Each structure stands twice: as C-alpha cells, then as structure tokens.
Amino acid sequence: MKNKIYQTFDEAVADIPDGITFMSPGFGGVGVPRNLLAALNRQGAKGLTGVSNNAGNMDDKVDVGTLVQAGQVKKMICAFTAPTHPSQVTPFVTMYNNDEIDAELVPQGTLAERMRAAGAGIGGFYTPTSVGTELAEGKEHREINGRMHVLENPLPGDYAFIRAWKSDTFGNLQFRMTQRNFNPIMAMAAKITIVEVEDEIVEVGQLDPDQIHVCGIYVDRIVKIPPDGIFD
Amino acid sequence: MAEKPRLERQAMCDRLAMEFQDGWIVNLGVGMPTLCSNYVDPSKEFINHSENGVIGYGPLAAAGKEDKHLVNAGGQHVTAMPGMSIVHHADSFAMIRGGMIDVTVMGAYEVAENGDFANWRIPNRKGGGIGGAMDLAACAKRVFIAMEHSTRDGKPRMLKRCKLPVTAPGAVTLVSTDLGLFEITPQGFKLVEHAPGWSPEDIQELTEAKLIIADDLREFRFRAPCKQ
C-alpha cells in the first residue's frame, strides 16, 4: 500500500499548483494547520481560493491570513469578511477594502454543511438559515413542511490541510477537544487531504477503531510536527 | 435631560439568564452575552453549547489552568465538565438547525418591533461578520438580545424597522438593554421592567418604536447577591 508518511511539510505541499481551492480549519486559534500553511507560504503557490471560518486573526501566528498577506490568495470563502471589532483590521480586511482580494460571505453552519455535502456526495441542500436576509437574494427558495428554505450548493476543495492530535500510518485520525471543529468535514470535502499530527503517528492497530474521528480513506499525506514545529 | 445611571452589562445579562429554565441548552454569543454564564442559580442547571462543537463545558479556565485545545465561541479557554461532549462543526450546526438550542443570546446593532434584528453588517463598510449568528437566529427556539439602548452618539437602537441588513426576520422575543427589559409581542415592544430611576416616558424618549407599557410594569430585577 502507498506510503502516506512524509518527512517534511515542504515535501507534503511541494506539488500544489497555482489556482487551487484549499480548505483550512481552525476555530478560536485551535485546530489550525499552521505548519502546512507555513509550508505553502514558503512554497509560494498563487491565485488560491481559501475556505476557512475567517480570513486570518490579529495575532502573529501563522494562519490563512499569512497566505492572504503574502498575496497568494485571490478569494476567501468564509463566515467573516469584516472585523468583529473595528480594531481588528487584519491584512485581509485592508486588502478587501482596497478590492485587492475577492470574498464570499457564508453563514458558518451553511459553510460547514456545504463542505459536508461535497464530501458526502450530496448535490446541495435546503436550509432555513439566511431566509429573509440579503444573503438569500437570488437563491432558489422552497417551502418545506411549512417553512421557507434556500438552496445551498456543495463546496468541494482541491486540498485540505488538517491539524490532528493522533494518526495511524493509514491516516485514521483523532482530535483533542475543540481541535476537531472543521477538520473532519474538510478532510472529507477535499480531493487531497494533508495532515499535520501534533502528538504521534502510531502503527495501524494502535488506535481503537471505535474512537476514530476521520477514517483514513480520506487521508493522503501525513506529517508529524517536529519538535521545532508550530505547536500553538 | 440629566443622564441617570444606566444598568451595567452584567445586570442586563443576568436578567436574561434568569429566564433560562432548568435543563435548557444555551448558546451564548461572543462579547456581552458571554456574561450570562456568570449567572448562577443553584436550583437550575444549564447546558452550554458552543458553535465550535463543544456541549456541556464549564466556566472560563483560571490563568495557568487552560487546556490549549478547549475554547468557546469567543476563543476563550473554558473548562471541561463531567458529561461534556465534542462534535465537529457540521454536527454542531445540525444541532442548531435541528432545533436543539433552547435559547441563544446575542448582541445586536438594532432590534425592530417586529422581532427583526441586525448584528452582522454596519453601513459604509464592505463585508460583514456573520459567524454562526444567522443559523442560530433562524433555528434556535428563542432568540434573546442584550444590547445598549442607544448608539454611542445617542441614536435609538429599538426601531420600528431595522435600517441595517437583518440577521433573521421576526426572530427576537426578549431584549435586555441598559434601560430595561422588553418583550416582543405581535403589537410591538412591551416594556416589562425599567431601570431604577427611569420612567416609561424617559425610556420612550430614547426609543424610536412606540412602547407598550406592561400592566404589571415593575423595576428591573437584579440577581440576588451570591458568593463567588
């Protein structure tokens, strides 16, 4: 069977071409694939579309905003395209206000479900979220069980960058606490899933099959974060 | 008019939390609504749901005691509690859309007398910050709002109709401001409790929509002092 273990992040992202859609999980600074994002930043792919909860935070840690600031991203699809507080002027916000980057604003639950639908082979879904707001304008509406819904389309990706707690050599993954967030659905939604592992990569058979959060069939490349890597 | 003291944010949030019933699954928005979690009633237990997929978490972690992998919707480190569980983001929002959330408390820029509210986009600024607000507003069983009664430059936030793009139409049922507690009824805002020293007329003066005054209007209720 194909070896999925890569020794370095640079090798794991080396073949990523310009123009692809990448998915980057993380919420509240937890479960962010910072080592893979740093490697893609070094690798230099451009014209990327990013899918993430937000477009980068104010701290100086590596996140999606690092790629945005470097001019590698042409469009962000996320649940925040303006600062939650006027003081939170990220590189994305400045570039967006200057029309230097495109964005699509999606309610967070719709964002998650669109990726889940893509991974699950669902051709879209109807949701009551955003009905009656300007985000629903132009979308197909349908009344279901007496309630108005809007049609939302699946959101697939080319690459997903995943931050896991443990992996086995097949790519079965476990997360710790709220590290999980968008990770499992992004792993499903992308064609190629690359994982950075925080704690350890174990041999197959070492993880309890009843305690797997992402099945290894979704996982293509696995890298253990080295001692000098980014652990948050 | 001489400015009278207004209610503190903690009091505004305590008052909403007093409405939570035993066993309710509660989702608190980032910012002011988080203060609801400081309200403690020994006779009731609430289950905290956070949109990032943690259900049944406890109070904020003390400095030095943080688990780096455990945060709430605001990215604050919270504590693990017995019975806590973790799900991924799509399942977390399945719970929200599926009607499992008994109440969500959010902040707002504006609330209208028809229950519309706006909290994701401000004028003359590109983009917006929705996060989980639209899913929660559309699908939680109850939407409570905690917000200042007036904008920083003194304009009313309690309106006949929202001027800003709405987060969800007709969703809000209860509003706590620094001037009182307001129910949203089919006829509009009903003032049910007023801040100490503020008459209904004082409050109406700072409210665009016409207030209905409750027959049993009373002074704003504060939580009983309790040991921290």
CSV table of C-alpha atoms in Angstrom, one decimal:
chain,number,residue,atom,x,y,z
A,1,MET,CA,0.0,0.0,0.0
A,2,LYS,CA,1.1,3.5,-0.8
A,3,ASN,CA,3.1,5.1,2.0
A,4,LYS,CA,1.3,8.2,3.3
A,5,ILE,CA,4.0,9.4,5.7
A,6,TYR,CA,6.0,12.4,4.6
A,7,GLN,CA,9.1,13.6,6.5
A,8,THR,CA,8.7,17.3,6.0
A,9,PHE,CA,5.9,19.8,5.4
A,10,ASP,CA,7.8,21.2,2.4
A,11,GLU,CA,7.7,17.8,0.7
A,12,ALA,CA,4.0,17.3,1.5
A,13,VAL,CA,3.0,20.6,-0.2
A,14,ALA,CA,5.6,20.7,-3.0
A,15,ASP,CA,3.2,19.7,-5.8
A,16,ILE,CA,0.4,22.1,-5.0
A,17,PRO,CA,-0.2,24.2,-8.2
A,18,ASP,CA,-1.4,27.8,-8.6
A,19,GLY,CA,-5.1,28.4,-8.6
A,20,ILE,CA,-6.4,25.5,-6.5
A,21,THR,CA,-9.0,25.7,-3.7
A,22,PHE,CA,-7.6,24.9,-0.3
A,23,MET,CA,-9.5,24.3,3.0
A,24,SER,CA,-8.1,25.4,6.3
A,25,PRO,CA,-9.9,24.5,9.5
A,26,GLY,CA,-9.4,26.0,12.9
A,27,PHE,CA,-11.6,27.9,15.3
A,28,GLY,CA,-10.6,30.3,18.1
A,29,GLY,CA,-6.9,29.5,17.3
A,30,VAL,CA,-7.4,25.8,17.9
A,31,GLY,CA,-7.0,23.1,15.3
A,32,VAL,CA,-5.3,25.4,12.8
A,33,PRO,CA,-2.9,23.6,10.4
A,34,ARG,CA,-0.2,26.2,11.0
A,35,ASN,CA,2.8,24.1,9.8
A,36,LEU,CA,1.1,23.2,6.5
A,37,LEU,CA,0.1,26.8,5.9
A,38,ALA,CA,3.6,28.0,6.7
A,39,ALA,CA,5.0,25.4,4.2
A,40,LEU,CA,2.5,26.6,1.5
A,41,ASN,CA,3.6,30.1,2.2
A,42,ARG,CA,7.3,29.1,1.6
A,43,GLN,CA,6.2,27.1,-1.5
A,44,GLY,CA,4.7,30.2,-3.0
A,45,ALA,CA,1.6,28.9,-4.9
A,46,LYS,CA,-0.6,31.8,-6.1
A,47,GLY,CA,-4.1,32.6,-7.2
A,48,LEU,CA,-5.5,30.4,-4.5
A,49,THR,CA,-9.1,30.2,-3.2
A,50,GLY,CA,-9.2,29.7,0.6
A,51,VAL,CA,-12.1,28.2,2.6
A,52,SER,CA,-11.9,28.9,6.3
A,53,ASN,CA,-14.1,30.2,9.1
A,54,ASN,CA,-12.3,33.6,8.9
A,55,ALA,CA,-9.6,35.1,6.8
A,56,GLY,CA,-6.9,35.4,9.5
A,57,ASN,CA,-6.6,36.7,13.0
A,58,MET,CA,-4.8,39.6,14.6
A,59,ASP,CA,-2.1,37.5,16.4
A,60,ASP,CA,1.3,37.0,14.8
A,61,LYS,CA,0.8,33.2,14.4
A,62,VAL,CA,0.7,31.6,11.0
A,63,ASP,CA,-2.8,31.2,9.7
A,64,VAL,CA,-4.8,31.7,6.5
A,65,GLY,CA,-4.0,35.4,6.9
A,66,THR,CA,-0.3,34.7,6.3
A,67,LEU,CA,-1.1,33.5,2.8
A,68,VAL,CA,-3.5,36.4,2.2
A,69,GLN,CA,-0.9,38.9,3.3
A,70,ALA,CA,1.7,37.3,1.0
A,71,GLY,CA,-0.7,37.9,-2.0
A,72,GLN,CA,-1.1,34.1,-2.6
A,73,VAL,CA,-4.9,34.2,-2.2
A,74,LYS,CA,-7.3,35.6,-4.8
A,75,LYS,CA,-10.5,34.8,-3.0
A,76,MET,CA,-11.7,33.8,0.5
A,77,ILE,CA,-14.9,31.9,1.3
A,78,CYS,CA,-15.6,32.4,5.0
A,79,ALA,CA,-18.1,33.4,7.7
A,80,PHE,CA,-16.4,36.7,8.5
A,81,THR,CA,-15.4,39.3,5.8
A,82,ALA,CA,-15.3,42.3,8.2
A,83,PRO,CA,-13.7,42.6,11.6
A,84,THR,CA,-15.8,41.6,14.6
A,85,HIS,CA,-14.5,44.7,16.3
A,86,PRO,CA,-13.3,47.9,14.5
A,87,SER,CA,-9.8,47.4,16.0
A,88,GLN,CA,-9.4,44.1,14.3
A,89,VAL,CA,-8.1,45.3,11.0
A,90,THR,CA,-6.4,42.2,9.6
A,91,PRO,CA,-4.4,42.2,6.3
A,92,PHE,CA,-7.4,40.6,4.7
A,93,VAL,CA,-9.7,43.5,5.7
A,94,THR,CA,-7.3,46.1,4.3
A,95,MET,CA,-6.9,44.2,1.0
A,96,TYR,CA,-10.7,43.5,0.8
A,97,ASN,CA,-11.5,47.2,1.3
A,98,ASN,CA,-9.0,48.1,-1.4
A,99,ASP,CA,-10.5,45.5,-3.8
A,100,GLU,CA,-7.3,43.5,-3.8
A,101,ILE,CA,-8.9,40.2,-2.9
A,102,ASP,CA,-12.3,38.7,-3.5
A,103,ALA,CA,-14.6,37.1,-0.9
A,104,GLU,CA,-17.8,35.1,-0.5
A,105,LEU,CA,-19.5,35.5,2.9
A,106,VAL,CA,-21.3,32.4,4.1
A,107,PRO,CA,-23.1,31.7,7.4
A,108,GLN,CA,-21.0,29.4,9.4
A,109,GLY,CA,-23.4,26.5,9.6
A,110,THR,CA,-24.1,26.7,5.8
A,111,LEU,CA,-20.3,26.8,5.2
A,112,ALA,CA,-19.9,23.6,7.3
A,113,GLU,CA,-22.8,21.8,5.7
A,114,ARG,CA,-21.8,22.8,2.1
A,115,MET,CA,-18.5,21.1,2.7
A,116,ARG,CA,-20.1,18.1,4.4
A,117,ALA,CA,-22.4,17.8,1.3
A,118,ALA,CA,-19.5,17.9,-1.0
A,119,GLY,CA,-17.7,15.2,0.9
A,120,ALA,CA,-20.9,13.1,1.2
A,121,GLY,CA,-21.9,13.3,-2.5
A,122,ILE,CA,-25.0,15.4,-1.8
A,123,GLY,CA,-25.9,17.8,-4.7
A,124,GLY,CA,-27.0,20.6,-2.4
A,125,PHE,CA,-29.5,21.1,0.4
A,126,TYR,CA,-32.2,23.4,1.6
A,127,THR,CA,-31.7,25.4,4.8
A,128,PRO,CA,-33.8,28.0,6.7
A,129,THR,CA,-30.6,29.9,7.5
A,130,SER,CA,-30.4,33.3,5.8
A,131,VAL,CA,-34.1,33.3,4.6
A,132,GLY,CA,-35.3,36.9,4.7
A,133,THR,CA,-31.8,38.3,4.6
A,134,GLU,CA,-29.8,39.8,1.8
A,135,LEU,CA,-27.7,36.6,1.6
A,136,ALA,CA,-30.7,34.7,0.4
A,137,GLU,CA,-31.3,37.1,-2.5
A,138,GLY,CA,-31.1,35.3,-5.9
A,139,LYS,CA,-31.1,31.8,-4.3
A,140,GLU,CA,-33.8,29.2,-5.1
A,141,HIS,CA,-36.4,29.3,-2.3
A,142,ARG,CA,-38.7,26.4,-1.4
A,143,GLU,CA,-41.3,25.9,1.3
A,144,ILE,CA,-40.7,22.6,3.0
A,145,ASN,CA,-43.0,21.5,5.9
A,146,GLY,CA,-44.5,25.0,6.1
A,147,ARG,CA,-41.1,26.7,6.4
A,148,MET,CA,-39.2,28.6,3.8
A,149,HIS,CA,-35.7,27.3,2.9
A,150,VAL,CA,-33.0,28.4,0.5
A,151,LEU,CA,-31.0,26.1,-1.7
A,152,GLU,CA,-27.3,25.9,-1.0
A,153,ASN,CA,-24.7,24.1,-3.2
A,154,PRO,CA,-21.9,21.8,-2.1
A,155,LEU,CA,-18.5,23.3,-1.6
A,156,PRO,CA,-15.7,20.9,-2.7
A,157,GLY,CA,-12.0,21.6,-2.3
A,158,ASP,CA,-8.8,20.5,-4.0
A,159,TYR,CA,-6.6,20.3,-0.9
A,160,ALA,CA,-7.5,20.2,2.8
A,161,PHE,CA,-4.9,21.0,5.5
A,162,ILE,CA,-5.7,19.2,8.7
A,163,ARG,CA,-4.4,19.5,12.2
A,164,ALA,CA,-4.9,16.3,14.2
A,165,TRP,CA,-3.9,15.0,17.6
A,166,LYS,CA,-3.0,11.4,16.7
A,167,SER,CA,-2.9,9.5,13.4
A,168,ASP,CA,-2.0,5.9,12.5
A,169,THR,CA,0.1,5.2,9.4
A,170,PHE,CA,-3.1,4.6,7.4
A,171,GLY,CA,-4.4,8.1,8.3
A,172,ASN,CA,-7.1,7.3,10.8
A,173,LEU,CA,-7.3,10.4,12.9
A,174,GLN,CA,-8.2,11.5,16.4
A,175,PHE,CA,-8.6,15.1,17.6
A,176,ARG,CA,-8.5,16.5,21.1
A,177,MET,CA,-11.3,18.7,22.4
A,178,THR,CA,-12.4,21.6,20.2
A,179,GLN,CA,-9.4,21.0,17.9
A,180,ARG,CA,-11.9,18.9,15.9
A,181,ASN,CA,-14.1,21.8,14.6
A,182,PHE,CA,-14.0,22.0,10.7
A,183,ASN,CA,-11.2,19.3,10.4
A,184,PRO,CA,-13.3,16.2,9.7
A,185,ILE,CA,-15.6,17.8,7.2
A,186,MET,CA,-12.7,19.5,5.3
A,187,ALA,CA,-10.9,16.1,5.2
A,188,MET,CA,-14.0,14.7,3.5
A,189,ALA,CA,-14.6,17.6,1.2
A,190,ALA,CA,-11.2,17.9,-0.5
A,191,LYS,CA,-9.6,15.7,-3.2
A,192,ILE,CA,-6.3,15.6,-1.4
A,193,THR,CA,-6.0,15.7,2.4
A,194,ILE,CA,-2.8,16.5,4.1
A,195,VAL,CA,-2.5,16.1,7.9
A,196,GLU,CA,-0.1,17.6,10.4
A,197,VAL,CA,0.0,15.5,13.6
A,198,GLU,CA,0.5,17.1,16.9
A,199,ASP,CA,1.1,14.2,19.3
A,200,GLU,CA,2.1,11.0,17.5
A,201,ILE,CA,1.8,8.8,14.4
A,202,VAL,CA,1.3,5.2,15.6
A,203,GLU,CA,1.2,1.9,13.7
A,204,VAL,CA,-2.1,0.6,12.4
A,205,GLY,CA,-4.0,-1.3,15.0
A,206,GLN,CA,-2.8,1.0,17.8
A,207,LEU,CA,-5.9,3.3,17.7
A,208,ASP,CA,-9.3,1.9,18.9
A,209,PRO,CA,-11.5,1.6,15.7
A,210,ASP,CA,-14.4,2.8,17.8
A,211,GLN,CA,-12.6,6.1,18.6
A,212,ILE,CA,-11.7,7.3,15.0
A,213,HIS,CA,-12.9,10.8,14.1
A,214,VAL,CA,-11.7,10.7,10.5
A,215,CYS,CA,-11.4,7.5,8.6
A,216,GLY,CA,-8.0,7.1,6.9
A,217,ILE,CA,-9.5,6.6,3.5
A,218,TYR,CA,-9.9,10.3,3.3
A,219,VAL,CA,-6.3,11.0,4.2
A,220,ASP,CA,-3.5,11.2,1.6
A,221,ARG,CA,-0.4,12.6,3.3
A,222,ILE,CA,0.7,12.7,7.0
A,223,VAL,CA,3.5,14.6,8.6
A,224,LYS,CA,4.4,14.6,12.3
A,225,ILE,CA,5.1,18.0,13.6
A,226,PRO,CA,8.8,18.1,14.5
A,227,PRO,CA,10.0,19.4,17.9
A,228,ASP,CA,10.9,22.7,16.3
A,229,GLY,CA,7.5,22.9,14.5
A,230,ILE,CA,4.5,25.1,15.5
A,231,PHE,CA,2.5,23.6,18.4
A,232,ASP,CA,0.4,26.8,19.1
B,1,MET,CA,-32.3,65.7,30.4
B,2,ALA,CA,-29.7,64.9,33.1
B,3,GLU,CA,-28.2,61.5,32.4
B,4,LYS,CA,-29.3,59.0,35.0
B,5,PRO,CA,-27.3,55.8,35.8
B,6,ARG,CA,-27.9,53.0,33.4
B,7,LEU,CA,-27.8,49.3,34.0
B,8,GLU,CA,-24.4,47.5,34.0
B,9,ARG,CA,-23.8,44.9,31.3
B,10,GLN,CA,-23.7,42.1,33.9
B,11,ALA,CA,-27.1,43.1,35.2
B,12,MET,CA,-28.5,43.2,31.7
B,13,CYS,CA,-27.2,39.6,31.0
B,14,ASP,CA,-28.2,38.3,34.5
B,15,ARG,CA,-31.7,39.4,33.8
B,16,LEU,CA,-31.9,37.3,30.6
B,17,ALA,CA,-30.2,34.3,32.3
B,18,MET,CA,-32.9,34.5,34.9
B,19,GLU,CA,-35.3,33.4,32.2
B,20,PHE,CA,-33.3,30.2,31.4
B,21,GLN,CA,-35.1,27.1,32.6
B,22,ASP,CA,-33.6,24.0,34.2
B,23,GLY,CA,-32.0,21.8,31.6
B,24,TRP,CA,-32.0,24.3,28.8
B,25,ILE,CA,-29.3,24.1,26.1
B,26,VAL,CA,-27.9,27.6,25.9
B,27,ASN,CA,-25.8,29.2,23.2
B,28,LEU,CA,-24.1,32.5,24.2
B,29,GLY,CA,-22.8,34.9,21.5
B,30,VAL,CA,-19.3,36.4,21.6
B,31,GLY,CA,-18.9,39.5,23.7
B,32,MET,CA,-21.5,40.8,26.1
B,33,PRO,CA,-23.8,37.7,26.0
B,34,THR,CA,-21.0,35.6,27.5
B,35,LEU,CA,-21.7,37.5,30.8
B,36,CYS,CA,-24.8,35.3,31.0
B,37,SER,CA,-22.5,32.5,32.0
B,38,ASN,CA,-21.7,34.3,35.3
B,39,TYR,CA,-25.2,33.9,36.4
B,40,VAL,CA,-25.6,31.0,38.8
B,41,ASP,CA,-28.9,29.6,40.2
B,42,PRO,CA,-28.3,26.6,42.4
B,43,SER,CA,-31.8,25.3,41.5
B,44,LYS,CA,-31.1,25.1,37.8
B,45,GLU,CA,-28.6,23.5,35.5
B,46,PHE,CA,-27.9,24.9,32.0
B,47,ILE,CA,-26.0,23.1,29.2
B,48,ASN,CA,-23.7,25.3,27.3
B,49,HIS,CA,-23.5,24.8,23.6
B,50,SER,CA,-20.8,26.5,21.6
B,51,GLU,CA,-20.8,26.6,17.8
B,52,ASN,CA,-17.4,25.0,17.5
B,53,GLY,CA,-18.9,21.8,18.7
B,54,VAL,CA,-18.5,21.6,22.5
B,55,ILE,CA,-21.6,20.8,24.6
B,56,GLY,CA,-21.7,20.9,28.3
B,57,TYR,CA,-18.5,22.9,29.1
B,58,GLY,CA,-17.9,24.8,32.3
B,59,PRO,CA,-16.7,28.3,33.4
B,60,LEU,CA,-13.7,30.1,32.0
B,61,ALA,CA,-10.4,28.4,32.9
B,62,ALA,CA,-8.3,30.1,35.5
B,63,ALA,CA,-5.0,31.6,34.4
B,64,GLY,CA,-2.4,28.8,34.1
B,65,LYS,CA,-5.1,26.1,34.1
B,66,GLU,CA,-6.1,26.4,30.4
B,67,ASP,CA,-6.4,23.4,28.2
B,68,LYS,CA,-5.0,24.7,24.9
B,69,HIS,CA,-7.4,22.6,22.9
B,70,LEU,CA,-10.6,23.7,24.6
B,71,VAL,CA,-12.2,27.0,23.7
B,72,ASN,CA,-15.7,28.5,23.4
B,73,ALA,CA,-17.2,30.5,20.5
B,74,GLY,CA,-15.2,33.5,21.5
B,75,GLY,CA,-11.9,31.6,21.5
B,76,GLN,CA,-11.8,31.8,25.3
B,77,HIS,CA,-10.4,28.9,27.2
B,78,VAL,CA,-13.2,27.1,29.1
B,79,THR,CA,-13.1,24.2,31.5
B,80,ALA,CA,-14.1,20.6,30.8
B,81,MET,CA,-17.1,19.3,32.9
B,82,PRO,CA,-18.4,15.8,33.5
B,83,GLY,CA,-20.8,14.9,30.7
B,84,MET,CA,-19.1,17.3,28.2
B,85,SER,CA,-19.0,16.1,24.6
B,86,ILE,CA,-17.4,17.2,21.4
B,87,VAL,CA,-18.7,17.1,17.8
B,88,HIS,CA,-17.4,18.5,14.6
B,89,HIS,CA,-18.7,21.7,13.0
B,90,ALA,CA,-21.3,20.2,10.7
B,91,ASP,CA,-22.8,18.3,13.6
B,92,SER,CA,-22.7,21.3,15.8
B,93,PHE,CA,-24.8,23.3,13.3
B,94,ALA,CA,-27.0,20.2,12.7
B,95,MET,CA,-27.9,20.6,16.4
B,96,ILE,CA,-28.6,24.3,15.9
B,97,ARG,CA,-30.8,23.9,12.7
B,98,GLY,CA,-32.4,20.8,14.2
B,99,GLY,CA,-33.9,22.8,17.0
B,100,MET,CA,-31.9,21.6,19.9
B,101,ILE,CA,-30.9,25.0,21.2
B,102,ASP,CA,-33.4,26.3,23.7
B,103,VAL,CA,-32.1,29.9,23.7
B,104,THR,CA,-29.4,31.9,22.1
B,105,VAL,CA,-28.3,35.2,23.5
B,106,MET,CA,-26.7,37.6,21.0
B,107,GLY,CA,-25.7,41.2,20.8
B,108,ALA,CA,-27.2,43.5,18.2
B,109,TYR,CA,-26.8,46.9,16.5
B,110,GLU,CA,-30.6,47.2,16.1
B,111,VAL,CA,-33.8,45.4,17.0
B,112,ALA,CA,-37.2,46.2,15.5
B,113,GLU,CA,-40.7,45.9,17.0
B,114,ASN,CA,-41.5,43.1,14.6
B,115,GLY,CA,-38.7,40.9,16.0
B,116,ASP,CA,-36.2,41.6,13.2
B,117,PHE,CA,-32.7,42.3,14.3
B,118,ALA,CA,-29.4,43.2,12.8
B,119,ASN,CA,-25.9,42.3,14.0
B,120,TRP,CA,-23.7,41.4,11.1
B,121,ARG,CA,-23.1,44.4,8.9
B,122,ILE,CA,-22.7,48.1,9.5
B,123,PRO,CA,-23.1,50.9,7.0
B,124,ASN,CA,-20.3,52.2,4.8
B,125,ARG,CA,-18.2,49.1,5.4
B,126,LYS,CA,-17.6,46.3,3.0
B,127,GLY,CA,-18.4,42.7,4.0
B,128,GLY,CA,-19.8,41.5,7.3
B,129,GLY,CA,-19.2,39.2,10.2
B,130,ILE,CA,-21.9,36.5,10.4
B,131,GLY,CA,-20.2,33.6,12.1
B,132,GLY,CA,-22.9,31.4,13.4
B,133,ALA,CA,-25.4,34.2,14.0
B,134,MET,CA,-27.7,33.5,11.1
B,135,ASP,CA,-28.0,29.8,11.8
B,136,LEU,CA,-28.7,30.4,15.4
B,137,ALA,CA,-31.2,33.3,14.8
B,138,ALA,CA,-33.1,31.3,12.3
B,139,CYS,CA,-33.2,28.0,14.2
B,140,ALA,CA,-32.8,28.4,18.0
B,141,LYS,CA,-36.1,28.0,19.9
B,142,ARG,CA,-35.7,31.5,21.4
B,143,VAL,CA,-33.5,34.5,20.5
B,144,PHE,CA,-32.7,36.9,23.3
B,145,ILE,CA,-30.8,40.1,22.7
B,146,ALA,CA,-28.5,42.0,25.1
B,147,MET,CA,-27.5,45.5,23.8
B,148,GLU,CA,-27.1,49.1,24.9
B,149,HIS,CA,-30.4,51.0,24.4
B,150,SER,CA,-28.7,53.8,22.4
B,151,THR,CA,-25.8,54.0,20.0
B,152,ARG,CA,-22.6,55.8,21.1
B,153,ASP,CA,-23.9,59.0,19.5
B,154,GLY,CA,-27.2,58.7,21.3
B,155,LYS,CA,-29.4,57.3,18.5
B,156,PRO,CA,-32.1,54.7,19.2
B,157,ARG,CA,-31.4,51.0,18.6
B,158,MET,CA,-35.0,49.9,19.3
B,159,LEU,CA,-36.7,50.7,16.0
B,160,LYS,CA,-39.9,50.4,14.1
B,161,ARG,CA,-38.0,48.6,11.3
B,162,CYS,CA,-34.3,47.7,11.0
B,163,LYS,CA,-32.2,50.1,8.9
B,164,LEU,CA,-29.3,47.7,8.7
B,165,PRO,CA,-29.4,44.4,6.8
B,166,VAL,CA,-31.2,41.9,9.1
B,167,THR,CA,-29.7,38.7,10.6
B,168,ALA,CA,-33.1,37.0,10.7
B,169,PRO,CA,-36.6,38.3,10.4
B,170,GLY,CA,-39.0,38.1,13.3
B,171,ALA,CA,-36.7,36.1,15.5
B,172,VAL,CA,-36.3,38.0,18.7
B,173,THR,CA,-38.6,37.6,21.7
B,174,LEU,CA,-36.8,39.3,24.6
B,175,VAL,CA,-34.4,42.3,24.8
B,176,SER,CA,-32.4,43.4,27.7
B,177,THR,CA,-30.9,46.9,27.5
B,178,ASP,CA,-29.3,49.2,29.9
B,179,LEU,CA,-32.7,50.9,30.4
B,180,GLY,CA,-35.0,47.9,30.9
B,181,LEU,CA,-36.4,44.5,29.8
B,182,PHE,CA,-38.6,44.4,26.7
B,183,GLU,CA,-40.8,41.6,25.3
B,184,ILE,CA,-41.6,41.5,21.6
B,185,THR,CA,-45.3,41.0,21.2
B,186,PRO,CA,-47.4,40.9,18.0
B,187,GLN,CA,-48.2,44.6,18.8
B,188,GLY,CA,-44.6,45.6,19.3
B,189,PHE,CA,-42.1,46.2,22.1
B,190,LYS,CA,-43.6,45.8,25.6
B,191,LEU,CA,-41.7,47.4,28.4
B,192,VAL,CA,-42.0,44.9,31.3
B,193,GLU,CA,-39.2,46.2,33.6
B,194,HIS,CA,-37.5,49.5,33.8
B,195,ALA,CA,-34.1,50.5,35.1
B,196,PRO,CA,-34.2,52.2,38.6
B,197,GLY,CA,-35.0,55.8,38.3
B,198,TRP,CA,-36.2,55.6,34.6
B,199,SER,CA,-39.8,56.2,33.9
B,200,PRO,CA,-41.6,54.7,30.9
B,201,GLU,CA,-41.7,58.3,29.4
B,202,ASP,CA,-37.9,58.6,29.8
B,203,ILE,CA,-37.4,55.3,28.1
B,204,GLN,CA,-39.8,56.1,25.3
B,205,GLU,CA,-37.9,59.3,24.6
B,206,LEU,CA,-34.9,57.2,23.7
B,207,THR,CA,-36.9,54.6,21.7
B,208,GLU,CA,-37.9,55.0,18.1
B,209,ALA,CA,-40.7,52.4,18.2
B,210,LYS,CA,-43.8,53.1,20.3
B,211,LEU,CA,-43.6,51.2,23.6
B,212,ILE,CA,-46.4,49.2,25.1
B,213,ILE,CA,-46.3,49.6,28.8
B,214,ALA,CA,-46.9,46.3,30.7
B,215,ASP,CA,-49.9,46.5,33.1
B,216,ASP,CA,-47.7,45.0,35.7
B,217,LEU,CA,-44.6,47.1,34.9
B,218,ARG,CA,-42.0,46.7,37.6
B,219,GLU,CA,-38.5,47.7,38.4
B,220,PHE,CA,-35.7,45.8,36.8
B,221,ARG,CA,-34.8,42.7,38.7
B,222,PHE,CA,-31.2,42.0,39.8
B,223,ARG,CA,-29.8,38.7,40.7
B,224,ALA,CA,-29.6,38.0,44.4
B,225,PRO,CA,-26.1,38.6,45.7
B,226,CYS,CA,-24.3,35.3,45.8
B,227,LYS,CA,-20.9,34.1,47.0
B,228,GLN,CA,-18.4,33.9,44.1
